[in-house]
PDB file of C-alpha atoms in Angstrom:
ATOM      1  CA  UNK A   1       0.000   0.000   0.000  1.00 52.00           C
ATOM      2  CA  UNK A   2       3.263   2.496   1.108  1.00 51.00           C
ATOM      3  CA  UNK A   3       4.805   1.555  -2.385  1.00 51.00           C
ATOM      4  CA  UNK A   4       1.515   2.359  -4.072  1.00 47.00           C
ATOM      5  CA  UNK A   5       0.745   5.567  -2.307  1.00 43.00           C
ATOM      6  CA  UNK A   6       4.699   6.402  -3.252  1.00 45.00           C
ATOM      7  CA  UNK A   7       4.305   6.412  -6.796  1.00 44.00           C
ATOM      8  CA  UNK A   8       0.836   8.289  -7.018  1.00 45.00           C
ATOM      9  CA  UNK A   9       3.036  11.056  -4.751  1.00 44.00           C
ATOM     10  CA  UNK A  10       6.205  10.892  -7.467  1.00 50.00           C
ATOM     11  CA  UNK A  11       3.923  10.820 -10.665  1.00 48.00           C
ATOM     12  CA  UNK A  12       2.054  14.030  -8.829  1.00 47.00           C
ATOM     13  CA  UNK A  13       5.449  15.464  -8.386  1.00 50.00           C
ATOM     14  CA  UNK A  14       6.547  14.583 -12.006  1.00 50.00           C
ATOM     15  CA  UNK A  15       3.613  15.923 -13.952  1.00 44.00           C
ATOM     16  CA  UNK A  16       4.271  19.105 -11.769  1.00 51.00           C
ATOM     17  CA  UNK A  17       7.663  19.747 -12.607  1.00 48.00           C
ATOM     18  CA  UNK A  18       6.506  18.882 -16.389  1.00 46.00           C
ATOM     19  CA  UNK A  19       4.221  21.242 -16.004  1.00 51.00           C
ATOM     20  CA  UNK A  20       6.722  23.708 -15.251  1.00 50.00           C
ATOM     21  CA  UNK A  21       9.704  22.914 -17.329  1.00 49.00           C
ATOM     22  CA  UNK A  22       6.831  23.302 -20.641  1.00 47.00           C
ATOM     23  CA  UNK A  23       5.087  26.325 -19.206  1.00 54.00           C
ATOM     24  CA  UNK A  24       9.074  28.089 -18.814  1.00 55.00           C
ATOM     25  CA  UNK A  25      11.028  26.363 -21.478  1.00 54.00           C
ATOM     26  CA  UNK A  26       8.441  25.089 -23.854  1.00 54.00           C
ATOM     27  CA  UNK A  27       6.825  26.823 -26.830  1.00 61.00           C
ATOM     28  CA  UNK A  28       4.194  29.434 -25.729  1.00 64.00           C
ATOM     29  CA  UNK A  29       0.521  28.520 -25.610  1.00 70.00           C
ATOM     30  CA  UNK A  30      -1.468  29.473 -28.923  1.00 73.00           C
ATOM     31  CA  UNK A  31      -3.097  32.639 -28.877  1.00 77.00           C
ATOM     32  CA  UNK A  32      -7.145  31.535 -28.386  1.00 82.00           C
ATOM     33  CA  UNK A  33      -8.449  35.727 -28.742  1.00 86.00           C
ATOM     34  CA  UNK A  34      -7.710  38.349 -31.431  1.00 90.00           C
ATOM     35  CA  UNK A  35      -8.835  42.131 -32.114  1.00 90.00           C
ATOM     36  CA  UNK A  36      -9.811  42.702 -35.430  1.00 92.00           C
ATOM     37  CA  UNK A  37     -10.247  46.108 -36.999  1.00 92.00           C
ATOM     38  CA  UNK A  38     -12.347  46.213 -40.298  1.00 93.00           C
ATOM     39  CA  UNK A  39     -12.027  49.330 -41.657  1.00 91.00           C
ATOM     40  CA  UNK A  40     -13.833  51.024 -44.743  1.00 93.00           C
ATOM     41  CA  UNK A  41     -10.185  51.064 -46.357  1.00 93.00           C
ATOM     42  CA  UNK A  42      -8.013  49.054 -44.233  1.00 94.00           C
ATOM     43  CA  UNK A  43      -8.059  46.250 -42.042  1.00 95.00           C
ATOM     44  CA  UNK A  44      -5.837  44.478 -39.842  1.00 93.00           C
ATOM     45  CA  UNK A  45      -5.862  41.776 -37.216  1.00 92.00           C
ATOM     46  CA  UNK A  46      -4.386  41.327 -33.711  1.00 90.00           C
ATOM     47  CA  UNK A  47      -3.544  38.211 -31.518  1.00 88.00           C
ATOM     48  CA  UNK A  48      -2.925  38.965 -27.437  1.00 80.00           C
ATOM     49  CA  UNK A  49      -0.020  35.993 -25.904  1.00 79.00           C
ATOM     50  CA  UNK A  50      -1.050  35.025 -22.745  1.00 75.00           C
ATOM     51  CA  UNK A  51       2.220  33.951 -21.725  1.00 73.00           C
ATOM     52  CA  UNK A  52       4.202  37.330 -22.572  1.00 74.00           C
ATOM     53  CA  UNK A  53       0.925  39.683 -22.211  1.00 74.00           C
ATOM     54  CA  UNK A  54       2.098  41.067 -25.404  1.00 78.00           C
ATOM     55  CA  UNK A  55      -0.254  41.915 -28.385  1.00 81.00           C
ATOM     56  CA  UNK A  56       1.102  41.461 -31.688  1.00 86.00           C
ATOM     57  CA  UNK A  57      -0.305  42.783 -35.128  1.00 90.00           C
ATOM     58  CA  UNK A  58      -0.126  40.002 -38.118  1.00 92.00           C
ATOM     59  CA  UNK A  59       1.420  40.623 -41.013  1.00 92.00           C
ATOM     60  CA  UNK A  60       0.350  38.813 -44.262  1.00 91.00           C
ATOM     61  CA  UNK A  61       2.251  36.805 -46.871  1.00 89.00           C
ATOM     62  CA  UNK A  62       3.499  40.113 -48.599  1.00 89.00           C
ATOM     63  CA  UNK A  63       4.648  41.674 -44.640  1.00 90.00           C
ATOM     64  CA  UNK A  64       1.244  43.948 -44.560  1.00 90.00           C
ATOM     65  CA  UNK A  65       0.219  44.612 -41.250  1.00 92.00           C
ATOM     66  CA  UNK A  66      -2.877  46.663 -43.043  1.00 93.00           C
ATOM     67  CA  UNK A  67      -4.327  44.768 -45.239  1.00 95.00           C
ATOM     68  CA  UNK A  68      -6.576  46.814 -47.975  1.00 96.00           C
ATOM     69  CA  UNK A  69     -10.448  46.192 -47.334  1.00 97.00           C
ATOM     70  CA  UNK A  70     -11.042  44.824 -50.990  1.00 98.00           C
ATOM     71  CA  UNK A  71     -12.289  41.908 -52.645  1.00 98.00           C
ATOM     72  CA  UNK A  72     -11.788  40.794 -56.192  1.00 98.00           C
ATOM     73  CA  UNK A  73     -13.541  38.097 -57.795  1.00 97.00           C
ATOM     74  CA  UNK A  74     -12.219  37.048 -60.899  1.00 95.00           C
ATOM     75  CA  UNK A  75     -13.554  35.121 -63.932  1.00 88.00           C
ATOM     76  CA  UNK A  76     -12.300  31.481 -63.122  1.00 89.00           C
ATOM     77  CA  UNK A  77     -14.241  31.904 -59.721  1.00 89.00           C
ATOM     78  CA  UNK A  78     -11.431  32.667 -57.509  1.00 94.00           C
ATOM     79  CA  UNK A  79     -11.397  35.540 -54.717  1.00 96.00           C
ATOM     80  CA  UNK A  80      -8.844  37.924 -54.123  1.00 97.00           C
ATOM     81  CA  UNK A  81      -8.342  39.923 -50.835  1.00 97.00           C
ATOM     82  CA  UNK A  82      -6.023  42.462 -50.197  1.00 96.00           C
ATOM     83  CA  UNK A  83      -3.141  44.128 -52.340  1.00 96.00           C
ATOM     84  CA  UNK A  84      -3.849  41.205 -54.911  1.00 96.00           C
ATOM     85  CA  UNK A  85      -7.259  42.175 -55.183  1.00 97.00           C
ATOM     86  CA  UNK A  86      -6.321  46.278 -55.360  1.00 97.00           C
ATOM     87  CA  UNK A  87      -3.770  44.962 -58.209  1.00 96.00           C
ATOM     88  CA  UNK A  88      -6.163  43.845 -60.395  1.00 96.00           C
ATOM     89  CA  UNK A  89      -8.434  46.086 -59.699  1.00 96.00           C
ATOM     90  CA  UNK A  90      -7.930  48.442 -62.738  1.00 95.00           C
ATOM     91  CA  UNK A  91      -8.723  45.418 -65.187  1.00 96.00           C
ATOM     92  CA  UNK A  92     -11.749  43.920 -63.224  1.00 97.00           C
ATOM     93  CA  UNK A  93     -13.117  47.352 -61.792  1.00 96.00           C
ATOM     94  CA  UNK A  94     -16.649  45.640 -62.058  1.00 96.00           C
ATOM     95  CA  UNK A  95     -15.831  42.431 -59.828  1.00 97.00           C
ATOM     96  CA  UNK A  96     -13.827  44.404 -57.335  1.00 98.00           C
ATOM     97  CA  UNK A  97     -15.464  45.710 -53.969  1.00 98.00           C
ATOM     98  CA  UNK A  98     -14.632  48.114 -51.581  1.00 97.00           C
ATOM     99  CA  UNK A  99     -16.063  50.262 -49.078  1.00 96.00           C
ATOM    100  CA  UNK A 100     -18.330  47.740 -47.983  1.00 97.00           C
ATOM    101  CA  UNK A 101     -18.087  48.796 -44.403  1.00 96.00           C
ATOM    102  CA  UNK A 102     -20.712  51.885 -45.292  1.00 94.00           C
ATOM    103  CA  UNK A 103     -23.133  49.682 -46.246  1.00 96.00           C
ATOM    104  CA  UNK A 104     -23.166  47.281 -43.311  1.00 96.00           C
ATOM    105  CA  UNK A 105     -26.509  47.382 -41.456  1.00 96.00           C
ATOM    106  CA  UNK A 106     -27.379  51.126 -43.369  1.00 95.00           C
ATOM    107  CA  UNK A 107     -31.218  51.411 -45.390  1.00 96.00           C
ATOM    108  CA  UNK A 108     -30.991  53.481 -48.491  1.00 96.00           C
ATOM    109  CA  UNK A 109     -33.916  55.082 -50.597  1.00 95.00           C
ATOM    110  CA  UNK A 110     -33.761  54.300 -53.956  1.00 93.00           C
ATOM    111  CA  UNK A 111     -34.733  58.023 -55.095  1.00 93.00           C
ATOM    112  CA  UNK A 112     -32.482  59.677 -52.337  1.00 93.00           C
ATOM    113  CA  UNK A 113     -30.522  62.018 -54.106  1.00 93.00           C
ATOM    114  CA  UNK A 114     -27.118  61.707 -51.634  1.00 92.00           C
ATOM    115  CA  UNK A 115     -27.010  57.392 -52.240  1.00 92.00           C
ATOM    116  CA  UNK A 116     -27.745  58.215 -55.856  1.00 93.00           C
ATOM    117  CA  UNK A 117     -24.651  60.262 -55.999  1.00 92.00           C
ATOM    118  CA  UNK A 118     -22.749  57.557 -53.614  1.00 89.00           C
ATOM    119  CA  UNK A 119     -24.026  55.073 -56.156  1.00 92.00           C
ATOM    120  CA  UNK A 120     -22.847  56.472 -59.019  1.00 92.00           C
ATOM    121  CA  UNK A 121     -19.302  57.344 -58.022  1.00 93.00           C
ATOM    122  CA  UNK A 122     -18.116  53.247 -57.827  1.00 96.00           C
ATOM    123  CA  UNK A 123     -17.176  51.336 -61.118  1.00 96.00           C
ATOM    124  CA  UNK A 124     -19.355  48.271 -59.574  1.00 97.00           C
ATOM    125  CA  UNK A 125     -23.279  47.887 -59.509  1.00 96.00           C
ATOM    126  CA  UNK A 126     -25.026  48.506 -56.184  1.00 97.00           C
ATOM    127  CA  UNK A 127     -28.515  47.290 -56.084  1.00 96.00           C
ATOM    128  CA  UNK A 128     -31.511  47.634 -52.750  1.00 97.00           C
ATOM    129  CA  UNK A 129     -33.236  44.751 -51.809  1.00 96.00           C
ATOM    130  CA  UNK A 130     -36.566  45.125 -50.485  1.00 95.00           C
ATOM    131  CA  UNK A 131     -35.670  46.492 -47.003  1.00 96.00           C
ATOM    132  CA  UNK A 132     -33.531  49.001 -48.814  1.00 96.00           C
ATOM    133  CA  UNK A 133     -30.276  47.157 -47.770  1.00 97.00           C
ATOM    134  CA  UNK A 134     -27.684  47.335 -50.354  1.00 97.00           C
ATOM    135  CA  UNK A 135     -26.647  44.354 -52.869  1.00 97.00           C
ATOM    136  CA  UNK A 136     -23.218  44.209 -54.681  1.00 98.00           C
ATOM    137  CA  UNK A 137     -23.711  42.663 -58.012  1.00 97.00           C
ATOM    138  CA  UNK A 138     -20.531  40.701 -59.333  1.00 96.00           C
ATOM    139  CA  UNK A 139     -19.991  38.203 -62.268  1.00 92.00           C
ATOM    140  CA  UNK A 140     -18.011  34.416 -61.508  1.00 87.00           C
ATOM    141  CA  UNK A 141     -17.627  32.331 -64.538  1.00 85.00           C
ATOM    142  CA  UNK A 142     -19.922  34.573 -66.581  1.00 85.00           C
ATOM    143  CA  UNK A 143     -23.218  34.059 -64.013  1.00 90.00           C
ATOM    144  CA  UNK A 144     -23.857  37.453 -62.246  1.00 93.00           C
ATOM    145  CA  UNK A 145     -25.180  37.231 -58.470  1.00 94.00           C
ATOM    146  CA  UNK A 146     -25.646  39.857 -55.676  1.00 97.00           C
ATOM    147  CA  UNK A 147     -23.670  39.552 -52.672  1.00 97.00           C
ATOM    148  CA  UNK A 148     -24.154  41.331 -49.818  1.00 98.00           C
ATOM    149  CA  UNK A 149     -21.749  44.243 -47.466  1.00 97.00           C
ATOM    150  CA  UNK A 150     -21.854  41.533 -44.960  1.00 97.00           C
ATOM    151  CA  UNK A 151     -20.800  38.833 -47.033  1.00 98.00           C
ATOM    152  CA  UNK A 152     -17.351  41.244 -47.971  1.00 98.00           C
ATOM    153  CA  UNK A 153     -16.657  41.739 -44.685  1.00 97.00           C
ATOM    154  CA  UNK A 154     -16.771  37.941 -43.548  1.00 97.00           C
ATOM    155  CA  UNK A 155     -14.506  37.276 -46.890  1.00 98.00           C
ATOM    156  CA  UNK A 156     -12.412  40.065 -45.494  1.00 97.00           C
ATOM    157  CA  UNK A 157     -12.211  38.643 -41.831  1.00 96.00           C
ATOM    158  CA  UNK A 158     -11.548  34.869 -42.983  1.00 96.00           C
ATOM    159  CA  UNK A 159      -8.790  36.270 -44.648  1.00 96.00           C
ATOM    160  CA  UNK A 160      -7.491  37.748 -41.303  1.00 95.00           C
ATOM    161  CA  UNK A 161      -7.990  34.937 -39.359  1.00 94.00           C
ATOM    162  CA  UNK A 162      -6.027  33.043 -42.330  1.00 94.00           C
ATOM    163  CA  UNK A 163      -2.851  34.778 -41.231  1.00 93.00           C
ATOM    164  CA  UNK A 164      -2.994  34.349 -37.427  1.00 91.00           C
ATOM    165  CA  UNK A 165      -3.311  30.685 -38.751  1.00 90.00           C
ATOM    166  CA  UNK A 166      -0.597  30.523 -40.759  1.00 89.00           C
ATOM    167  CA  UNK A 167       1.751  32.999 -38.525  1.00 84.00           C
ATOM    168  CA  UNK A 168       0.660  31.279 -35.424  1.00 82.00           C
ATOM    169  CA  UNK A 169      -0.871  28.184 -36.095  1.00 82.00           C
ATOM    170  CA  UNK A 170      -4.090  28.569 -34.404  1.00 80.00           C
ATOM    171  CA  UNK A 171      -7.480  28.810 -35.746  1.00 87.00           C
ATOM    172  CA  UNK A 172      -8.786  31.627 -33.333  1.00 86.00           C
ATOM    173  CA  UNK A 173     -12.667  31.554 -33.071  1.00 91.00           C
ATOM    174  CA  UNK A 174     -12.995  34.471 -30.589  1.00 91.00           C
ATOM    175  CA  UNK A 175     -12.809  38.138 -31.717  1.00 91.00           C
ATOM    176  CA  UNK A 176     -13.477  41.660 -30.137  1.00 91.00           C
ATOM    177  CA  UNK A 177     -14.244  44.418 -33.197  1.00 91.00           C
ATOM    178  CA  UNK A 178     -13.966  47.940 -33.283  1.00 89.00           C
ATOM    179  CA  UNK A 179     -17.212  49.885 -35.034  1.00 90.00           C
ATOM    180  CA  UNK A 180     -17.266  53.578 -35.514  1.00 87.00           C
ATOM    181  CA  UNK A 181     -19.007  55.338 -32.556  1.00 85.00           C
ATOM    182  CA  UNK A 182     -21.366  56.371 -34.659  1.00 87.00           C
ATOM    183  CA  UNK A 183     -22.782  53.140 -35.443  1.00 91.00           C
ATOM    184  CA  UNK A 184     -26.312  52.276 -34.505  1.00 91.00           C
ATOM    185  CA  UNK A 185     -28.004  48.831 -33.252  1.00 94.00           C
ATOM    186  CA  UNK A 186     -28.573  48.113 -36.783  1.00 95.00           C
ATOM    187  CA  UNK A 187     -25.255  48.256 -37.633  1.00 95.00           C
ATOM    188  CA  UNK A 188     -23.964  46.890 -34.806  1.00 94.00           C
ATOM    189  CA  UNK A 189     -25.880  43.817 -35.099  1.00 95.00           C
ATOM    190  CA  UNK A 190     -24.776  43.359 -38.899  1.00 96.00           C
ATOM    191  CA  UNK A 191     -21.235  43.366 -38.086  1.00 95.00           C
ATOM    192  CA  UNK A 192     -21.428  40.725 -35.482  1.00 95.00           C
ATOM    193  CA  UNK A 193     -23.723  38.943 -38.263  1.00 96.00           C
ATOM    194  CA  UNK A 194     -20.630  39.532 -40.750  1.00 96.00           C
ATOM    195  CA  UNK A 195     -17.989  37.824 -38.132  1.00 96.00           C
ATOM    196  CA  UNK A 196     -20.977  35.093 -37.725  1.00 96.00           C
ATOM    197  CA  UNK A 197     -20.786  34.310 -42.026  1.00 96.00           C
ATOM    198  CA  UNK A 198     -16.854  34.000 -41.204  1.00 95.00           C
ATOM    199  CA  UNK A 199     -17.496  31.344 -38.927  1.00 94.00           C
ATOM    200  CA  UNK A 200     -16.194  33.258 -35.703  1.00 94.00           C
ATOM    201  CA  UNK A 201     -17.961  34.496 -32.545  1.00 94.00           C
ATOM    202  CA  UNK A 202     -17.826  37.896 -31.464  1.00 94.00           C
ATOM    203  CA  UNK A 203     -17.002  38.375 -27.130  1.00 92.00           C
ATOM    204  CA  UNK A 204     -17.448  42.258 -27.367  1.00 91.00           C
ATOM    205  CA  UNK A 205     -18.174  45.274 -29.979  1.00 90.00           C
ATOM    206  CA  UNK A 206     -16.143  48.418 -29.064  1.00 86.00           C
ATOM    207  CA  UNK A 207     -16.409  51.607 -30.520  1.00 83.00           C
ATOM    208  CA  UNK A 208     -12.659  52.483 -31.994  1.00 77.00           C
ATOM    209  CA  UNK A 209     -12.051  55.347 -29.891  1.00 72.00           C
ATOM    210  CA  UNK A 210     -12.417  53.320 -26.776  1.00 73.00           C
ATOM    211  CA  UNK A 211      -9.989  50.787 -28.719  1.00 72.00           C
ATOM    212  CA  UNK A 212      -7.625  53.658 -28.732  1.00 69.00           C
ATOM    213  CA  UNK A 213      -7.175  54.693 -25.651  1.00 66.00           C
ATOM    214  CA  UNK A 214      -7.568  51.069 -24.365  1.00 68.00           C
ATOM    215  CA  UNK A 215      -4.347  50.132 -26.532  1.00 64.00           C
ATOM    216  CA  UNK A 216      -2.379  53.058 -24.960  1.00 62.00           C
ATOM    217  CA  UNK A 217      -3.198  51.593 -21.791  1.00 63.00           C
ATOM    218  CA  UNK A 218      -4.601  54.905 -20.642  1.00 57.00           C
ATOM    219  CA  UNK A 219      -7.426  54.028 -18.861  1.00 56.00           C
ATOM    220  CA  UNK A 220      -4.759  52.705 -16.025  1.00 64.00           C
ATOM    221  CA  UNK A 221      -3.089  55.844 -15.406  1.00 65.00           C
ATOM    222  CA  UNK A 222      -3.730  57.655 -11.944  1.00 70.00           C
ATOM    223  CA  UNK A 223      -5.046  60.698 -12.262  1.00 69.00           C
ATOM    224  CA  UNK A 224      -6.555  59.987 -16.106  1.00 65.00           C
ATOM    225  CA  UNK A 225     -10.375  61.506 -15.855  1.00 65.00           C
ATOM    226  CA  UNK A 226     -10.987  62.561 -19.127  1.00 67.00           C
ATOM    227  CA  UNK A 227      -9.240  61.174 -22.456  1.00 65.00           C
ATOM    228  CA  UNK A 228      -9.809  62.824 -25.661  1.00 68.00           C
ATOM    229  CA  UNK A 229      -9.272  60.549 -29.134  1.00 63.00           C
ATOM    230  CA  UNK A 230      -9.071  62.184 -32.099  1.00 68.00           C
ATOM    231  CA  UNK A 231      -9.940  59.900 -35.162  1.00 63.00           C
ATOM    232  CA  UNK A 232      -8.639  60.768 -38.056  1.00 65.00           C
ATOM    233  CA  UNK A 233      -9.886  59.044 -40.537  1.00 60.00           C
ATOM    234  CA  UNK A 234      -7.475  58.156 -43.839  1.00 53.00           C
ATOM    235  CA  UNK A 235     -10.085  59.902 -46.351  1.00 51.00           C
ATOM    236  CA  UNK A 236     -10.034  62.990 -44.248  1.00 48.00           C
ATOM    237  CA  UNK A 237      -6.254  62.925 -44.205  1.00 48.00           C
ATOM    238  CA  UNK A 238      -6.052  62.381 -48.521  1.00 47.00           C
ATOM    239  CA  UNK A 239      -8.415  65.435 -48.685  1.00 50.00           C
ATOM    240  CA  UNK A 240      -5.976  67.094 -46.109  1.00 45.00           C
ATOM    241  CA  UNK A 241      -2.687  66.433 -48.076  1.00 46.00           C
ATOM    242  CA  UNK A 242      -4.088  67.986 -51.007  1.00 49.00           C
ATOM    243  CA  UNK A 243      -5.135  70.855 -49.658  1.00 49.00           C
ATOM    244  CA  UNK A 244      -1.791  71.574 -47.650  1.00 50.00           C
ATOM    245  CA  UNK A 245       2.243  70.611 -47.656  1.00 51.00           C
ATOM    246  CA  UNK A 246       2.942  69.201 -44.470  1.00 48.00           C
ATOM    247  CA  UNK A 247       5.945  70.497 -43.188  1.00 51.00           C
ATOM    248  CA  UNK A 248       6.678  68.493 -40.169  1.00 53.00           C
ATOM    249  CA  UNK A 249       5.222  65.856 -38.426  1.00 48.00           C
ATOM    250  CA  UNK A 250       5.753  63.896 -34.786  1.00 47.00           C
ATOM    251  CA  UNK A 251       4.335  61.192 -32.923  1.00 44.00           C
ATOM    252  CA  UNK A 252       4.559  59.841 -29.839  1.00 41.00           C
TER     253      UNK A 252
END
């Protein structure tokens, strides 16, 4: 009975120090969580490491941390995301998608004169369904079908969740996204529906101010009461280059 007790008290001790010598000297635990940001023009996706309490920002295949928010779909049926997709863009202008974040969740009027103008300033055809929710039409293998801002986004988001897979190895499942403050319910709702189509489930929506001053840790600080964030958003900042020459610029 003493000899049996023994070895349940040295296999205890063994798996312990196993336990040990893998959690210091073996290969970090998989990241199980990322952030993802899907922007109107660029997105990008981040992994936190329990083990160093690091977060790291994935690059792709080509070493792009942002990855362009546009989808090509070509003749033979394939889909492009990314750079490749912006490269062909020029000779499949009809097949390629952006901006599909501003039509997430949104109702349009067919006879409003502002989406009419919207409309008419992309190179592909955007159709209303009956709830006045926008369609993208596209053409695979000569068949045209309409594909909705949601679907984009989840073909946008499986391709971010390719690259933590490839980089890291895991298949992460679990997201938190950042929306624009001044997204409603609807919206809202749609996006988590968009991270649904890419087979992922969404632990929190944050508005991307709060996932500003969250990443600069300020929200820890003593004294902190009030934090201003300042979006600047990259169409405001085209618009602003052309207007002015910068002459200097710093950041912290």
């Amino acid at each position: 009975m003493s000899t049996t007790f023994t070895l349940i008290g040295i296999s205890a001790i063994a798996v312990s120090l196993l336990g040990y010598y893998f959690q210091k000297y073996g290969p970090p635990p998989p990241p199980k969580i990322a952030g993802i940001d899907l922007g109107t023009t660029y997105s990008s996706i981040a992994v936190f490491l329990p083990a160093s309490g690091q977060t790291i920002v994935i690059e792709d295949k080509l070493g792009k941390k942002s990855i362009p928010s546009v989808v090509g779909f070509l003749g033979n049926g394939e889909i492009v995301v990314g750079t490749k997709a912006v490269e062909q863009q020029e000779t499949n202008p009809s097949n390629t998608i952006y901006d599909a974040k501003r039509f997430i969740g949104k109702r349009f009027e067919e006879n409003d004169p502002q989406f009419q103008m919207d409309r008419n300033r992309y190179p592909f055809t955007i159709k209303l369904d009956s709830e006045g929710f926008a369609l993208f039409e596209i053409e695979e293998k000569g068949v045209k079908r309409l594909i909705r801002p949601e679907e984009i986004g989840s073909i946008i988001i499986s391709y971010l969740q390719k690259m933590v897979l490839e980089f890291y190895g895991a298949n992460i499942k679990e997201v938190v996204i950042s929306v624009p403050t001044e997204f409603d319910q609807m919206q809202r709702t749609y996006t988590n529906k968009t991270v649904d189509l890419a087979g992922m489930n969404v632990r929190r929506i944050i508005s991307e101010p709060t996932a500003a001053a969250l990443a600069y840790g300020l929200h820890e600080k003593k004294g902190v009461e009030y934090i201003v964030v300042v979006d600047i958003g990259i169409i405001f900042l085209f618009n602003f280059l052309s207007h002015f020459v910068v002459k200097w610029v710093k950041f912290d």
